[in-house]
Tab-separated table of C-alpha atoms in Angstrom:
chain	number	residue	atom	x	y	z
A	86	MET	CA	129.587	98.779	78.782
A	87	LYS	CA	131.950	95.919	79.021
A	88	ASN	CA	134.568	95.685	81.555
A	89	TYR	CA	133.131	98.631	83.455
A	90	PRO	CA	135.337	99.841	85.876
A	91	PHE	CA	132.817	98.445	89.283
A	92	PRO	CA	133.468	101.489	91.736
A	93	LYS	CA	135.128	100.109	94.760
A	94	LYS	CA	132.510	99.922	98.040
A	95	ASN	CA	133.439	103.766	99.371
A	96	ASN	CA	132.990	104.952	96.192
A	97	SER	CA	128.816	104.754	97.038
A	98	SER	CA	126.954	107.881	97.269
A	99	SER	CA	126.889	106.834	101.130
A	100	SER	CA	130.215	106.983	102.311
A	101	ILE	CA	130.903	110.136	100.151
A	102	ASN	CA	132.127	112.822	102.256
A	103	LYS	CA	129.571	115.673	103.038
A	104	SER	CA	131.485	117.680	105.438
A	105	ARG	CA	132.787	120.015	102.508
A	106	GLY	CA	130.510	123.064	100.362
A	107	MET	CA	126.573	122.481	99.985
A	108	LEU	CA	125.287	119.610	101.168
A	109	PHE	CA	123.829	118.443	97.773
A	110	GLU	CA	122.083	115.311	98.881
A	111	ASN	CA	120.155	117.422	101.668
A	112	GLU	CA	119.632	120.106	99.442
A	113	LEU	CA	117.573	117.782	96.564
A	114	ASN	CA	115.864	115.849	99.788
A	115	LYS	CA	114.458	119.768	100.237
A	116	SER	CA	113.582	120.628	97.168
A	117	ASN	CA	111.648	117.504	96.783
A	118	GLU	CA	109.699	118.385	99.601
A	119	PHE	CA	109.681	121.999	98.234
A	120	TYR	CA	108.256	120.117	94.832
A	121	LEU	CA	105.503	117.657	96.756
A	122	ASN	CA	104.239	120.549	98.518
A	123	ILE	CA	103.232	123.116	95.555
A	124	ASN	CA	102.291	120.009	94.219
A	125	ALA	CA	104.123	120.002	90.821
A	126	ALA	CA	105.646	116.106	91.739
A	127	ILE	CA	105.969	113.353	93.872
A	128	ILE	CA	109.989	111.977	94.144
A	129	TYR	CA	111.298	110.396	96.910
A	130	LYS	CA	114.591	109.420	98.381
A	131	LYS	CA	114.916	105.857	98.699
A	132	PRO	CA	116.366	105.332	102.143
A	133	THR	CA	119.817	103.326	102.755
A	134	PRO	CA	119.418	99.721	102.280
A	135	ILE	CA	120.972	98.531	105.270
A	136	ARG	CA	122.431	95.022	106.538
A	137	ILE	CA	120.172	93.984	109.814
A	138	VAL	CA	122.245	91.161	111.823
A	139	LYS	CA	121.176	91.925	115.153
A	140	VAL	CA	117.817	93.282	117.240
A	141	GLU	CA	117.314	93.182	120.998
A	142	TYR	CA	114.106	94.122	122.365
A	143	PRO	CA	114.939	96.120	124.885
A	144	SER	CA	111.076	96.534	125.259
A	145	ARG	CA	108.506	94.496	123.832
A	146	SER	CA	107.370	96.916	121.565
A	147	HIS	CA	110.763	98.059	121.180
A	148	ALA	CA	113.089	97.195	118.855
A	149	LYS	CA	116.811	98.641	119.078
A	150	ILE	CA	118.869	97.269	116.039
A	151	THR	CA	123.080	96.817	117.420
A	152	GLU	CA	124.409	94.955	114.674
A	153	ALA	CA	123.831	96.334	110.602
A	154	TYR	CA	125.947	97.127	107.597
A	155	TYR	CA	124.999	99.653	105.136
A	156	GLN	CA	124.893	97.889	101.264
A	157	THR	CA	124.908	99.175	98.056
A	158	PRO	CA	121.880	100.553	96.828
A	159	SER	CA	120.342	98.193	93.786
A	160	THR	CA	119.053	100.957	92.022
A	161	THR	CA	119.433	105.045	92.496
A	162	ASP	CA	118.717	107.088	94.581
A	163	TYR	CA	115.661	108.397	93.966
A	164	ASN	CA	112.526	108.450	92.187
A	165	GLY	CA	109.157	109.433	91.521
A	166	ILE	CA	106.341	110.290	89.059
A	167	TYR	CA	106.432	114.074	86.908
A	168	LYS	CA	104.079	115.654	84.790
A	169	GLY	CA	102.519	112.168	85.092
A	170	LYS	CA	105.796	109.875	83.913
A	171	TYR	CA	107.889	108.192	86.266
A	172	ILE	CA	111.468	109.236	86.760
A	173	ASP	CA	114.390	108.283	87.527
A	174	PHE	CA	118.041	109.779	88.855
A	175	GLU	CA	121.091	109.515	90.316
A	176	ALA	CA	123.047	112.169	92.647
A	177	LYS	CA	126.457	112.202	92.333
A	178	GLU	CA	128.889	114.855	93.762
A	179	THR	CA	132.677	115.808	92.983
A	180	LYS	CA	135.236	118.141	93.600
A	181	SER	CA	137.538	117.195	90.496
A	182	LEU	CA	136.396	119.124	87.184
A	183	SER	CA	135.561	116.252	85.768
A	184	PHE	CA	133.272	112.942	86.396
A	185	SER	CA	134.562	109.947	87.011
A	186	TYR	CA	132.426	106.640	85.626
A	187	THR	CA	134.310	104.982	88.209
A	188	HIS	CA	132.209	106.197	90.895
A	189	ILE	CA	128.493	105.184	89.394
A	190	PHE	CA	127.767	101.608	89.566
A	191	LYS	CA	126.697	99.582	86.887
A	192	HIS	CA	124.303	98.039	87.843
A	193	GLN	CA	123.159	101.558	88.498
A	194	ILE	CA	123.674	102.612	84.801
A	195	ASP	CA	122.172	99.517	83.590
A	196	HIS	CA	118.737	100.088	85.633
A	197	LEU	CA	118.116	103.796	84.577
A	198	ILE	CA	119.175	103.008	80.673
A	199	ASN	CA	116.148	100.539	81.736
A	200	VAL	CA	113.706	102.464	82.861
A	201	LYS	CA	114.589	104.679	79.737
A	202	LYS	CA	113.600	101.823	78.198
A	203	HIS	CA	110.230	101.082	79.863
A	204	GLY	CA	109.601	105.380	78.497
A	205	GLY	CA	111.115	106.950	81.823
A	206	ILE	CA	112.447	109.780	82.228
A	207	ALA	CA	116.212	108.395	83.331
A	208	PHE	CA	119.329	110.704	84.304
A	209	VAL	CA	122.383	111.456	86.317
A	210	ILE	CA	122.477	115.006	88.222
A	211	ILE	CA	126.436	115.813	89.098
A	212	TYR	CA	127.045	118.684	91.111
A	213	PHE	CA	131.407	119.915	90.559
A	214	LYS	CA	131.822	121.596	93.939
A	215	LYS	CA	134.350	123.117	92.251
A	216	VAL	CA	133.086	125.728	90.172
A	217	ASN	CA	129.115	124.829	91.812
A	218	LYS	CA	127.100	123.805	88.984
A	219	ILE	CA	125.251	121.129	88.963
A	220	TYR	CA	124.607	119.115	85.505
A	221	ILE	CA	121.671	116.732	84.595
A	222	ILE	CA	122.913	114.555	81.802
A	223	ASP	CA	120.095	111.609	80.036
A	224	ILE	CA	121.715	108.289	81.067
A	225	ASP	CA	121.581	107.503	76.942
A	226	SER	CA	123.886	110.405	76.687
A	227	PHE	CA	125.678	109.836	80.359
A	228	ILE	CA	126.794	106.728	78.683
A	229	LYS	CA	127.985	108.201	74.961
A	230	PRO	CA	131.541	109.227	75.935
A	231	TYR	CA	132.612	105.183	78.140
A	232	ASN	CA	131.575	103.119	74.914
A	233	LEU	CA	134.311	106.130	73.008
A	234	GLY	CA	136.570	105.074	75.920
A	235	LYS	CA	136.479	108.407	77.568
A	236	LYS	CA	137.362	107.173	81.344
A	237	SER	CA	135.159	110.465	83.205
A	238	ILE	CA	133.307	113.671	82.050
A	239	SER	CA	135.200	116.633	81.882
A	240	ILE	CA	132.823	119.604	82.559
A	241	LYS	CA	134.235	121.442	79.072
A	242	ASP	CA	132.292	118.940	77.372
A	243	ILE	CA	129.046	118.406	78.627
A	244	ASP	CA	127.766	120.957	75.964
A	245	THR	CA	128.718	118.089	73.521
A	246	LEU	CA	125.655	116.269	75.762
A	247	ASP	CA	122.474	116.002	76.290
A	248	ALA	CA	122.858	118.289	79.504
A	249	VAL	CA	120.917	120.368	80.742
A	250	GLU	CA	122.003	123.453	83.734
A	251	VAL	CA	120.724	123.106	86.678
A	252	LYS	CA	119.742	126.847	87.702
A	253	MET	CA	120.320	127.992	91.548
A	254	GLY	CA	117.524	129.638	92.926
A	255	TYR	CA	115.555	130.433	95.941
A	256	ALA	CA	112.727	128.408	96.028
A	257	PRO	CA	113.740	125.661	95.503
A	258	LEU	CA	118.111	126.108	95.967
A	259	ILE	CA	118.428	123.547	93.297
A	260	ASP	CA	115.110	123.790	90.996
A	261	TYR	CA	116.183	120.467	89.068
A	262	LEU	CA	113.277	120.246	87.811
A	263	LYS	CA	113.257	123.037	85.268
A	264	ALA	CA	116.671	121.302	83.191
A	265	VAL	CA	114.247	118.477	83.525
A	266	ASP	CA	111.054	120.379	81.361
A	267	LYS	CA	114.185	121.798	79.125
A	268	LEU	CA	115.527	118.323	78.822
A	269	TYR	CA	112.705	115.984	78.178
A	270	PHE	CA	109.954	118.284	77.921
A	271	LEU	CA	110.081	121.262	75.452
A	272	ASN	CA	111.052	118.613	72.161
A	273	TYR	CA	107.818	116.053	73.126
B	263	MET	CA	89.599	111.066	105.976
B	264	LYS	CA	89.676	113.362	109.215
B	265	ASN	CA	90.022	111.848	112.052
B	266	TYR	CA	91.587	108.639	110.759
B	267	PRO	CA	92.656	106.162	112.742
B	268	PHE	CA	96.342	106.342	112.563
B	269	PRO	CA	97.409	102.010	113.207
B	270	LYS	CA	100.579	102.780	116.315
B	271	LYS	CA	103.927	101.570	115.386
B	272	ASN	CA	103.912	97.848	115.927
B	273	ASN	CA	101.061	98.040	113.072
B	274	SER	CA	103.600	98.757	110.535
B	275	SER	CA	104.904	95.989	107.738
B	276	SER	CA	108.033	95.949	109.500
B	277	SER	CA	106.784	94.369	112.186
B	278	ILE	CA	104.127	92.025	110.850
B	279	ASN	CA	104.141	88.264	112.020
B	280	LYS	CA	105.556	86.769	108.889
B	281	SER	CA	106.218	83.231	110.350
B	282	ARG	CA	103.045	81.667	109.872
B	283	GLY	CA	101.714	80.703	105.918
B	284	MET	CA	103.052	82.235	102.271
B	285	LEU	CA	105.451	84.747	103.128
B	286	PHE	CA	103.868	87.234	100.895
B	287	GLU	CA	105.834	89.438	100.764
B	288	ASN	CA	108.872	87.779	99.653
B	289	GLU	CA	106.983	86.004	97.101
B	290	LEU	CA	106.059	89.886	95.714
B	291	ASN	CA	110.433	90.330	95.927
B	292	LYS	CA	110.136	87.321	93.211
B	293	SER	CA	107.355	88.260	91.196
B	294	ASN	CA	108.355	91.422	90.521
B	295	GLU	CA	112.377	90.077	89.976
B	296	PHE	CA	110.418	87.604	87.686
B	297	TYR	CA	108.760	90.627	86.029
B	298	LEU	CA	112.307	92.736	85.875
B	299	ASN	CA	114.005	89.573	83.836
B	300	ILE	CA	111.346	89.129	81.302
B	301	ASN	CA	111.290	93.281	80.784
B	302	ALA	CA	108.029	93.092	81.668
B	303	ALA	CA	108.264	95.910	84.437
B	304	ILE	CA	110.741	97.407	86.998
B	305	ILE	CA	109.633	97.633	89.992
B	306	TYR	CA	110.768	97.020	93.391
B	307	LYS	CA	109.979	97.068	97.001
B	308	LYS	CA	111.933	100.338	98.683
B	309	PRO	CA	114.456	99.358	101.924
B	310	THR	CA	112.925	99.971	105.332
B	311	PRO	CA	113.949	103.713	106.599
B	312	ILE	CA	116.216	103.260	109.945
B	313	ARG	CA	117.468	105.616	111.803
B	314	ILE	CA	121.082	104.822	112.665
B	315	VAL	CA	122.560	106.220	116.158
B	316	LYS	CA	125.654	104.933	116.178
B	317	VAL	CA	128.058	103.679	114.079
B	318	GLU	CA	132.015	102.323	114.401
B	319	TYR	CA	134.799	102.084	112.229
B	320	PRO	CA	135.972	98.421	112.811
B	321	SER	CA	138.568	98.984	109.995
B	322	ARG	CA	139.087	102.209	108.259
B	323	SER	CA	136.626	101.232	105.352
B	324	HIS	CA	134.580	98.853	107.388
B	325	ALA	CA	131.411	100.873	109.077
B	326	LYS	CA	129.588	98.987	111.933
B	327	ILE	CA	126.171	100.203	113.394
B	328	THR	CA	126.137	99.488	116.489
B	329	GLU	CA	122.927	101.490	116.743
B	330	ALA	CA	119.718	102.161	115.059
B	331	TYR	CA	115.789	101.808	114.808
B	332	TYR	CA	113.112	100.851	112.956
B	333	GLN	CA	111.112	104.295	110.841
B	334	THR	CA	108.300	104.135	110.137
B	335	PRO	CA	108.139	104.639	105.951
B	336	SER	CA	107.333	108.204	104.400
B	337	THR	CA	105.525	106.434	101.544
B	338	THR	CA	104.883	103.208	100.400
B	339	ASP	CA	106.065	100.069	99.983
B	340	TYR	CA	106.719	99.216	96.213
B	341	ASN	CA	107.314	101.437	93.518
B	342	GLY	CA	108.429	101.496	89.994
B	343	ILE	CA	107.514	101.718	85.912
B	344	TYR	CA	104.890	99.583	84.428
B	345	LYS	CA	103.970	99.372	80.449
B	346	GLY	CA	105.112	103.705	80.744
B	347	LYS	CA	103.021	104.317	83.895
B	348	TYR	CA	104.424	104.953	87.244
B	349	ILE	CA	103.562	102.485	89.932
B	350	ASP	CA	103.047	102.699	93.653
B	351	PHE	CA	101.422	99.965	95.475
B	352	GLU	CA	101.400	98.964	99.064
B	353	ALA	CA	101.046	95.214	100.453
B	354	LYS	CA	99.083	94.452	103.361
B	355	GLU	CA	98.479	91.482	104.695
B	356	THR	CA	95.893	90.042	107.150
B	357	LYS	CA	93.970	87.210	108.882
B	358	SER	CA	91.175	88.140	108.850
B	359	LEU	CA	88.523	88.074	106.385
B	360	SER	CA	88.224	91.857	106.761
B	361	PHE	CA	90.951	94.848	106.347
B	362	SER	CA	91.010	97.308	108.722
B	363	TYR	CA	91.782	100.766	107.915
B	364	THR	CA	93.949	100.686	111.270
B	365	HIS	CA	96.083	98.473	109.722
B	366	ILE	CA	98.079	100.910	106.331
B	367	PHE	CA	98.892	105.156	107.424
B	368	LYS	CA	96.769	107.717	106.738
B	369	HIS	CA	100.328	109.435	105.002
B	370	GLN	CA	100.496	106.197	102.606
B	371	ILE	CA	96.782	107.336	102.041
B	372	ASP	CA	97.416	110.089	100.801
B	373	HIS	CA	100.565	109.269	99.269
B	374	LEU	CA	99.036	106.269	97.475
B	375	ILE	CA	95.803	109.306	96.680
B	376	ASN	CA	98.632	111.966	95.073
B	377	VAL	CA	100.441	109.224	93.188
B	378	LYS	CA	96.431	108.665	91.243
B	379	LYS	CA	96.099	112.721	91.407
B	380	HIS	CA	99.123	112.671	88.636
B	381	GLY	CA	98.391	110.390	86.404
B	382	GLY	CA	99.960	107.334	88.376
B	383	ILE	CA	98.515	103.542	89.018
B	384	ALA	CA	97.975	103.465	92.793
B	385	PHE	CA	96.273	100.554	94.468
B	386	VAL	CA	96.782	98.329	97.723
B	387	ILE	CA	97.625	95.030	97.217
B	388	ILE	CA	96.118	92.327	100.065
B	389	TYR	CA	96.781	89.058	100.872
B	390	PHE	CA	93.966	87.848	102.920
B	391	LYS	CA	95.500	84.569	104.638
B	392	LYS	CA	92.729	82.837	105.826
B	393	VAL	CA	91.408	81.826	102.087
B	394	ASN	CA	94.483	82.407	100.459
B	395	LYS	CA	93.617	85.121	98.302
B	396	ILE	CA	94.686	88.198	97.181
B	397	TYR	CA	93.602	91.153	95.454
B	398	ILE	CA	94.610	94.996	94.578
B	399	ILE	CA	91.846	97.627	95.264
B	400	ASP	CA	92.415	101.330	93.289
B	401	ILE	CA	93.695	103.557	96.320
B	402	ASP	CA	89.772	105.308	95.172
B	403	SER	CA	87.823	103.178	95.660
B	404	PHE	CA	89.529	101.631	98.827
B	405	ILE	CA	89.572	104.787	100.325
B	406	LYS	CA	85.743	104.823	99.572
B	407	PRO	CA	83.772	102.505	102.942
B	408	TYR	CA	85.875	104.830	105.063
B	409	ASN	CA	84.459	107.380	103.634
B	410	LEU	CA	80.518	105.253	104.320
B	411	GLY	CA	81.774	105.267	108.173
B	412	LYS	CA	83.147	101.663	107.782
B	413	LYS	CA	86.343	100.590	109.667
B	414	SER	CA	87.308	98.106	107.537
B	415	ILE	CA	86.514	95.793	104.336
B	416	SER	CA	84.792	92.675	103.850
B	417	ILE	CA	86.582	90.273	101.879
B	418	LYS	CA	82.225	89.656	100.772
B	419	ASP	CA	82.100	93.481	99.617
B	420	ILE	CA	85.440	93.995	97.426
B	421	ASP	CA	82.655	93.227	93.873
B	422	THR	CA	81.623	96.160	94.473
B	423	LEU	CA	84.572	98.641	94.770
B	424	ASP	CA	87.297	98.357	91.633
B	425	ALA	CA	89.499	95.539	92.783
B	426	VAL	CA	90.581	92.831	91.048
B	427	GLU	CA	91.318	89.397	92.253
B	428	VAL	CA	95.304	88.361	91.966
B	429	LYS	CA	95.194	84.845	90.115
B	430	MET	CA	97.875	82.539	91.854
B	431	GLY	CA	100.227	80.532	88.976
B	432	TYR	CA	103.363	79.503	89.096
B	433	ALA	CA	106.071	81.722	87.228
B	434	PRO	CA	105.397	83.938	89.106
B	435	LEU	CA	103.315	83.096	92.056
B	436	ILE	CA	102.283	86.559	92.678
B	437	ASP	CA	100.755	87.593	88.491
B	438	TYR	CA	100.115	90.695	90.271
B	439	LEU	CA	100.083	92.277	86.760
B	440	LYS	CA	97.196	90.648	85.212
B	441	ALA	CA	95.050	91.955	87.760
B	442	VAL	CA	96.793	95.682	86.998
B	443	ASP	CA	95.682	95.511	83.118
B	444	LYS	CA	92.479	94.427	84.186
B	445	LEU	CA	92.055	96.923	86.705
B	446	TYR	CA	93.806	99.777	84.741
B	447	PHE	CA	94.530	99.033	81.243
B	448	LEU	CA	91.497	97.432	79.719
B	449	ASN	CA	89.642	100.289	80.091
B	450	TYR	CA	92.376	103.118	78.396
């Protein structure tokens, strides 16, 4: 994990181009709403951290932020509870047929590794736009190719990892908890 | 839980007057940093949600938010993992010797009740400034006086609830996980 290739700030999830293809994050949020409504899990996207510089008060009770900047999140996009377990993951999408490690922050990987050590479920969910496929990859497995000197995870090598494809459904569209069941609950 | 007295927007934690006394939230954040460093727990404060209206790009890679507003959080202030369990809580402070239910949102209480149903640890941590005392109160117990028609929780009635006083320490100052141990782990 040394010399991890830090992504540039504009690779962070907040600035990923979301105008093309399926709006991955929106659909994940809808899936989480669905899971909440059927009482299957309580999982939320964390708000994007914003550094606030200037606030005006046009009226006594009304605060208007007039200067602020996006910040790099300390942790990951999503966390919550599923089947009594703490669950934590980062969502990524790529136009390429491989996922480059430059697109995820080292501190996010460290956080996920730490979550797993504490007994939680920790993974990365990746949407490969080109082939319209989504996978969840367990965090320990996710970092293995990197530790072997690889710069990215190719979609054709995913079978060699602790990864499960997320089947697209109807409600929810991204039924990723089924993949979580396969990856974390069937072997328990 | 019907007719729950919704707080006004300016009762939300983001606008609580933090200029007097101990900066409760800051100290909680420091405690969490401490717990993270000694590898006891992974607990973070969620960023305050901000509704962004206008963004300018003074340079290509640099986004400056020029109009935005504070939003009411969907869930609670803090969550994470402790001793393998999902933990979730809301932090409140009051200048009074009783904590009024008007100072916490109904949807936050519902969220905490739901977390407990899913097998997580869920409580409210309250700082009574006047007497410099902090308590954690289990969410089911927290809502009991309300369901019996009370408008607030008086500090003198706290002994009747599933609540534990948080002793002030040195490192961390607010050693609330010791109280969590007493409330949730000794009876397991």
